[in-house]
Short mmCIF file of C-alpha atoms and ligand atoms in Angstrom, two decimals:
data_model
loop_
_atom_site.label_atom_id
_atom_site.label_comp_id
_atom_site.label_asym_id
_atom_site.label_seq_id
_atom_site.Cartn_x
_atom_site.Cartn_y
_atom_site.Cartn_z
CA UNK A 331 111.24 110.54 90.93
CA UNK A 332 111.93 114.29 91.96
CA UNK A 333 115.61 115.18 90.34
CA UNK A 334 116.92 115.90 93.52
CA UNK A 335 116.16 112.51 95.36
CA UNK A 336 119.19 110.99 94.45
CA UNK A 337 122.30 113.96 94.97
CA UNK A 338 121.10 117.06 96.51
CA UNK A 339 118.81 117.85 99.55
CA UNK A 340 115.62 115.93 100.17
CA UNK A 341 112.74 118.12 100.75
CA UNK A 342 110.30 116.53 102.77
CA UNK A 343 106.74 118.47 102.68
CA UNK A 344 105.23 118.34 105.93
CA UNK A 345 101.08 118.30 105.47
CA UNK A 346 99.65 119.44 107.90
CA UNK A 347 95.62 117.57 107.96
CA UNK A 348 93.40 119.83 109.29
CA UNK A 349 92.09 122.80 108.35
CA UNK A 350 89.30 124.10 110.74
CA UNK A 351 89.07 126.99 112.71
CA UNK A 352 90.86 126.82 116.29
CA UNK A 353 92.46 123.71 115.33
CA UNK A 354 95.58 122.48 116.89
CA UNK A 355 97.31 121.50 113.93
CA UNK A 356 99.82 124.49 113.54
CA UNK A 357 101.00 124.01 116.93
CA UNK A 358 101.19 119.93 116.05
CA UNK A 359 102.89 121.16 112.67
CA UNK A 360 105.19 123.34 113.92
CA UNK A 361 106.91 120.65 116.93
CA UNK A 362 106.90 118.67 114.47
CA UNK A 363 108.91 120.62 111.94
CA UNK A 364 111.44 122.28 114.41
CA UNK A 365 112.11 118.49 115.79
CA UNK A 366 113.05 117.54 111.81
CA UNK A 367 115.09 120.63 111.80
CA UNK A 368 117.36 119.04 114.54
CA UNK A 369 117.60 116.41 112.79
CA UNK A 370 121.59 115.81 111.56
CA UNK A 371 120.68 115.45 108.31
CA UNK A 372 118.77 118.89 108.39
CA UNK A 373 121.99 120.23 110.15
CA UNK A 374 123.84 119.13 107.43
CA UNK A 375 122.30 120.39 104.88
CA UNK A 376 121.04 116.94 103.31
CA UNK A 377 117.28 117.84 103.95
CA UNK A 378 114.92 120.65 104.57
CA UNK A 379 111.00 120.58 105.75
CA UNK A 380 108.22 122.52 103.64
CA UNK A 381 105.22 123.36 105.69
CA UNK A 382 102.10 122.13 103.12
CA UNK A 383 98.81 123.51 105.02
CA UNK A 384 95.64 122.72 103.46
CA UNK A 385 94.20 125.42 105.14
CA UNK A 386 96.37 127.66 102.78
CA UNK A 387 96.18 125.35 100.03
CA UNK A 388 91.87 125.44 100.08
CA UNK A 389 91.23 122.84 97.59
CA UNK A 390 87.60 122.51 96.76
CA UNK A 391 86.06 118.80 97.14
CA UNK A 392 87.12 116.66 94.49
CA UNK A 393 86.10 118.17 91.19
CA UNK A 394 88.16 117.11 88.26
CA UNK A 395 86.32 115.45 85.64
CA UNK A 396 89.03 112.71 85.06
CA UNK A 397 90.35 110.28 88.02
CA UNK A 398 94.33 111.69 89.00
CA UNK A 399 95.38 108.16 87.64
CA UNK A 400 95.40 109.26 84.21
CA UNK A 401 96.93 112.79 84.80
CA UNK A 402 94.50 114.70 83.08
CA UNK A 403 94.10 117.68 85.13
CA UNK A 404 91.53 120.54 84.09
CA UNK A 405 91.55 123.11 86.85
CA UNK A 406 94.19 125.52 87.93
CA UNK A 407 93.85 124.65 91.35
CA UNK A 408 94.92 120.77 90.35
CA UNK A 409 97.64 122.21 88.85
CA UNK A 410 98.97 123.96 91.63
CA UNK A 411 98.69 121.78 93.83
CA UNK A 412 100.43 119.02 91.60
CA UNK A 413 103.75 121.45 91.48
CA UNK A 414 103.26 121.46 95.36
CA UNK A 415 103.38 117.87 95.53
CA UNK A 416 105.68 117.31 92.77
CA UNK A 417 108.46 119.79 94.13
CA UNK A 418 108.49 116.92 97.06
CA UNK A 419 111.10 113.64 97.83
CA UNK A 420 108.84 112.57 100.61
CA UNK A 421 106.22 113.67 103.17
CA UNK A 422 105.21 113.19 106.82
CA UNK A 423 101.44 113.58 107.47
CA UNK A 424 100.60 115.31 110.34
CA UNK A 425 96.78 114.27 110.74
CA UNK A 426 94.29 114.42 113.75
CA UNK A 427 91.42 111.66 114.13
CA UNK A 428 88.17 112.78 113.13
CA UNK A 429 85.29 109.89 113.74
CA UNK A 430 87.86 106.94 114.02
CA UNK A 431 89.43 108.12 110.46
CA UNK A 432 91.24 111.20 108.90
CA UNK A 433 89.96 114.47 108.11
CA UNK A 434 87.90 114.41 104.81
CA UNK A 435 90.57 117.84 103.64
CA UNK A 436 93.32 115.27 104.03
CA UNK A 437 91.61 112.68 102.04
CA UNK A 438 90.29 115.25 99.50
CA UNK A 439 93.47 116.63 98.79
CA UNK A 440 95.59 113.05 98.45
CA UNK A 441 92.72 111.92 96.13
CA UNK A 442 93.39 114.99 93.98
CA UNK A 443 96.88 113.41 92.18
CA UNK A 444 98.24 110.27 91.81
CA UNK A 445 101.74 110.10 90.35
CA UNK A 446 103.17 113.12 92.49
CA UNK A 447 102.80 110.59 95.21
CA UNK A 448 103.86 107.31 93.65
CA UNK A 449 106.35 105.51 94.75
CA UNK A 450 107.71 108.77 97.44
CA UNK A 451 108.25 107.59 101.07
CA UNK A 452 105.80 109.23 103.70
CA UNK A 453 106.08 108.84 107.62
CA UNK A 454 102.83 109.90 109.78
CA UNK A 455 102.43 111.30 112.72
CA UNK A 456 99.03 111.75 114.63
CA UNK A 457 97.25 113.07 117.41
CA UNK A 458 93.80 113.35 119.23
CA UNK A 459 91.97 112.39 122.11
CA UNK A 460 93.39 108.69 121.79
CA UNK A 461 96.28 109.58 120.06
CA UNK A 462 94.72 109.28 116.71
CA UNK A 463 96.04 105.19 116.00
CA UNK A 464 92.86 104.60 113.95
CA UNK A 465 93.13 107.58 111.64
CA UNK A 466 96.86 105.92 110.98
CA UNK A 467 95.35 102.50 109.72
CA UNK A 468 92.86 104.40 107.23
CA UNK A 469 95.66 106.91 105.93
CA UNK A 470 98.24 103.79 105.87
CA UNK A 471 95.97 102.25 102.96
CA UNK A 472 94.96 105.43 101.65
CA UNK A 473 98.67 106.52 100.89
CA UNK A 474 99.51 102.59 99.99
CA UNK A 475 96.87 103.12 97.18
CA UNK A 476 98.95 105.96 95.85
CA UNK A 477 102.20 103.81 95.76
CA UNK A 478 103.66 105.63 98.65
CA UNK A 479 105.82 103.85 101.08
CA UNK A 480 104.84 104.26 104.64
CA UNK A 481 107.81 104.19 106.87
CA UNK A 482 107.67 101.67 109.85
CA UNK A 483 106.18 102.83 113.00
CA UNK A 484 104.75 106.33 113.51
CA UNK A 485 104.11 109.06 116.04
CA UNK A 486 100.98 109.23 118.40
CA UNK A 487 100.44 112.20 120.19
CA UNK A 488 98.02 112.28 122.88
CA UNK A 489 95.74 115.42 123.74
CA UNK A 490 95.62 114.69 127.84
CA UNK A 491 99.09 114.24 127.85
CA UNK A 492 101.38 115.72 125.41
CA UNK A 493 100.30 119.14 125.75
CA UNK A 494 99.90 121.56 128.78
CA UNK A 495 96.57 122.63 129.52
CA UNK A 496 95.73 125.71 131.35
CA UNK A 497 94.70 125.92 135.22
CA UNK A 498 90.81 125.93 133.89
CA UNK A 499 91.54 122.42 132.50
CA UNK A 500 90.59 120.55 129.57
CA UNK A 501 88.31 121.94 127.08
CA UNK A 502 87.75 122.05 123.31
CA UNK A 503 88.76 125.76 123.21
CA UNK A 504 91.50 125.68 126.30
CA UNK A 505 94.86 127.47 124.83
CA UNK A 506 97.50 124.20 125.78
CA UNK A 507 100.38 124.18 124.96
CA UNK A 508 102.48 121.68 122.75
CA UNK A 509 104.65 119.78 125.49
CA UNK A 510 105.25 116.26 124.29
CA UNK A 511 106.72 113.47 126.49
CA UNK A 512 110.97 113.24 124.96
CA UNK A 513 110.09 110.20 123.31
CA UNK A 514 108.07 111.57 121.12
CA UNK A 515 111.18 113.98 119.53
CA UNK A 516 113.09 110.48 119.21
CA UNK A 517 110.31 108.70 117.54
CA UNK A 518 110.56 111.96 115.21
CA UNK A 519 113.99 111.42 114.85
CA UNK A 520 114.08 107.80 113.89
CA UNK A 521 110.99 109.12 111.07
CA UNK A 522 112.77 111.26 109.93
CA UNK A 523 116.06 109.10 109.31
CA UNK A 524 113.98 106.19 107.50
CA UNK A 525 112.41 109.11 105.41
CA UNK A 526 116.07 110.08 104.59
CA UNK A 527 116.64 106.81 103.83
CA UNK A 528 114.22 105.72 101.47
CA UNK A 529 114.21 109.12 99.29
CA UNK A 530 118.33 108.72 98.71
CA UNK A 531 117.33 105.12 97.39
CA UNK A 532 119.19 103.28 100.37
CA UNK A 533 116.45 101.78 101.34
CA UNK A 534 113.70 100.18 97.89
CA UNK A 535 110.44 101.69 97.61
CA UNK A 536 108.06 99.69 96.39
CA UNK A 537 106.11 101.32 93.48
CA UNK A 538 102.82 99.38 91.77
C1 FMN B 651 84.95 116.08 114.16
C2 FMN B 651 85.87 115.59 115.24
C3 FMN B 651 85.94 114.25 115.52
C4 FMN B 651 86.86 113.77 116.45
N1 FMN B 651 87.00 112.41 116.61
C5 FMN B 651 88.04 111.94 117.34
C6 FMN B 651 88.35 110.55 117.33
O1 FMN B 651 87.68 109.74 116.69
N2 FMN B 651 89.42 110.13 118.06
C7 FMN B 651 90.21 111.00 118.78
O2 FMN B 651 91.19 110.58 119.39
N3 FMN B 651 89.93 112.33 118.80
C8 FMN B 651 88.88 112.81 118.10
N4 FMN B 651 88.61 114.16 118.06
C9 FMN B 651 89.48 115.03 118.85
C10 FMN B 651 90.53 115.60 117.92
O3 FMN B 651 91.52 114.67 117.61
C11 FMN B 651 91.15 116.85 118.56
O4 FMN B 651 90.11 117.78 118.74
C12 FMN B 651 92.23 117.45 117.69
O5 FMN B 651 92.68 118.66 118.30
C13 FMN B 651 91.70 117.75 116.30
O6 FMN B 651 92.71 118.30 115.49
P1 FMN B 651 92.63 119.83 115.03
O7 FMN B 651 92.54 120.63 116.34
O8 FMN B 651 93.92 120.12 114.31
O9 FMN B 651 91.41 119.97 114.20
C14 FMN B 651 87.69 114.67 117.16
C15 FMN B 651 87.56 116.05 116.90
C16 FMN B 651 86.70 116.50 115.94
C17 FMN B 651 86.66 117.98 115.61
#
């Protein structure tokens, strides 16, 4: 448990799943995080959101030696990116479908630790051409097999109709714009309050 879970602000890292070129992630990302910010506990000085791109982060595919379970880390880029993790009360993934599943950099980089997840709450929002609800099922076990606690519900976004697309139309490379439908900010909001929630304890997190 992060020291300041119980007392002082939760800091909720925000990952943000994708990492390829022209992706819409940021723009996905960055809705996301000024939403949070209205949030009254974010007003109030009870919480604040860390932007964790794994575009920035670049870890390579899964090379330690030793499985994260046993905390043996031999590279400096493990490292790293367990003091990332670590410095976290609890996280919202922010992931796109790819193929009916997450992207493999958002899988790679939860498979790099173990206990800098366990027993944290995480909420997840997604998005893609169908809203992204099967990438949510495969990330829901993934993060249960760390010991995180997923929050109930999450946050669909759909391509055709939470963003504003250009006069051209749709297209893979079309510059939309982030516009989601009001309901989406409240389904943020109520995320956001069961992440609150669960890091100050009020709420148990079950741990393995
Ligand atoms: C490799 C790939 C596979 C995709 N598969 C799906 C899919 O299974 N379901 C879906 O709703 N959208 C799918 N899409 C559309 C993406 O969700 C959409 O392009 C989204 O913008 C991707 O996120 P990104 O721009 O941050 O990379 C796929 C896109 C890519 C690049």
């Amino acid at each position: 448990m992060n020291s300041t879970q119980q007392n002082g602000p939760i800091t909720v890292g925000l990952v943000l799943g994708s990492s390829r070129q022209g992706r819409r992630g940021p723009a996905v990302a960055g809705w996301v995080a000024e939403t949070a910010g209205r949030h009254p506990a974010a007003r109030a000085g009870e919480m604040t959101v860390e932007l964790i791109d794994l575009a920035v982060h670049r870890l390579p595919m899964l090379d330690e030696p030793v499985p994260a379970r046993f905390g043996d880390y031999r590279h400096e880029h493990t490292r790293r990116w367990s003091k990332v993790v670590a410095a976290c009360d609890a996280f919202v993934f922010v992931t796109p479908e790819y193929n009916r599943s997450v992207p493999a950099v958002l899988k790679n980089a939860i498979d790099y630790l173990d206990a800098e997840w366990r027993g944290k709450p995480a909420g997840v929002l997604s998005y893609g051409a169908r809203g992204g609800g099967q990438a949510v099922e495969h990330l829901r076990a993934i993060l249960g097999e760390v010991g995180m606690a997923v929050v109930p519900g999450h946050v669909e976004l759909q391509l055709f109709t939470d963003f504003q697309w250009p006069a051209e139309g749709v297209s893979p490379t079309a510059n939309a714009r982030i516009a989601p439908a009001p309901e989406r900010a409240a389904e943020v909001a109520v995320m956001v309050t069961g992440l609150v929630d669960a890091a100050r304890g009020a709420v148990p997190v079950p741990v393995r």
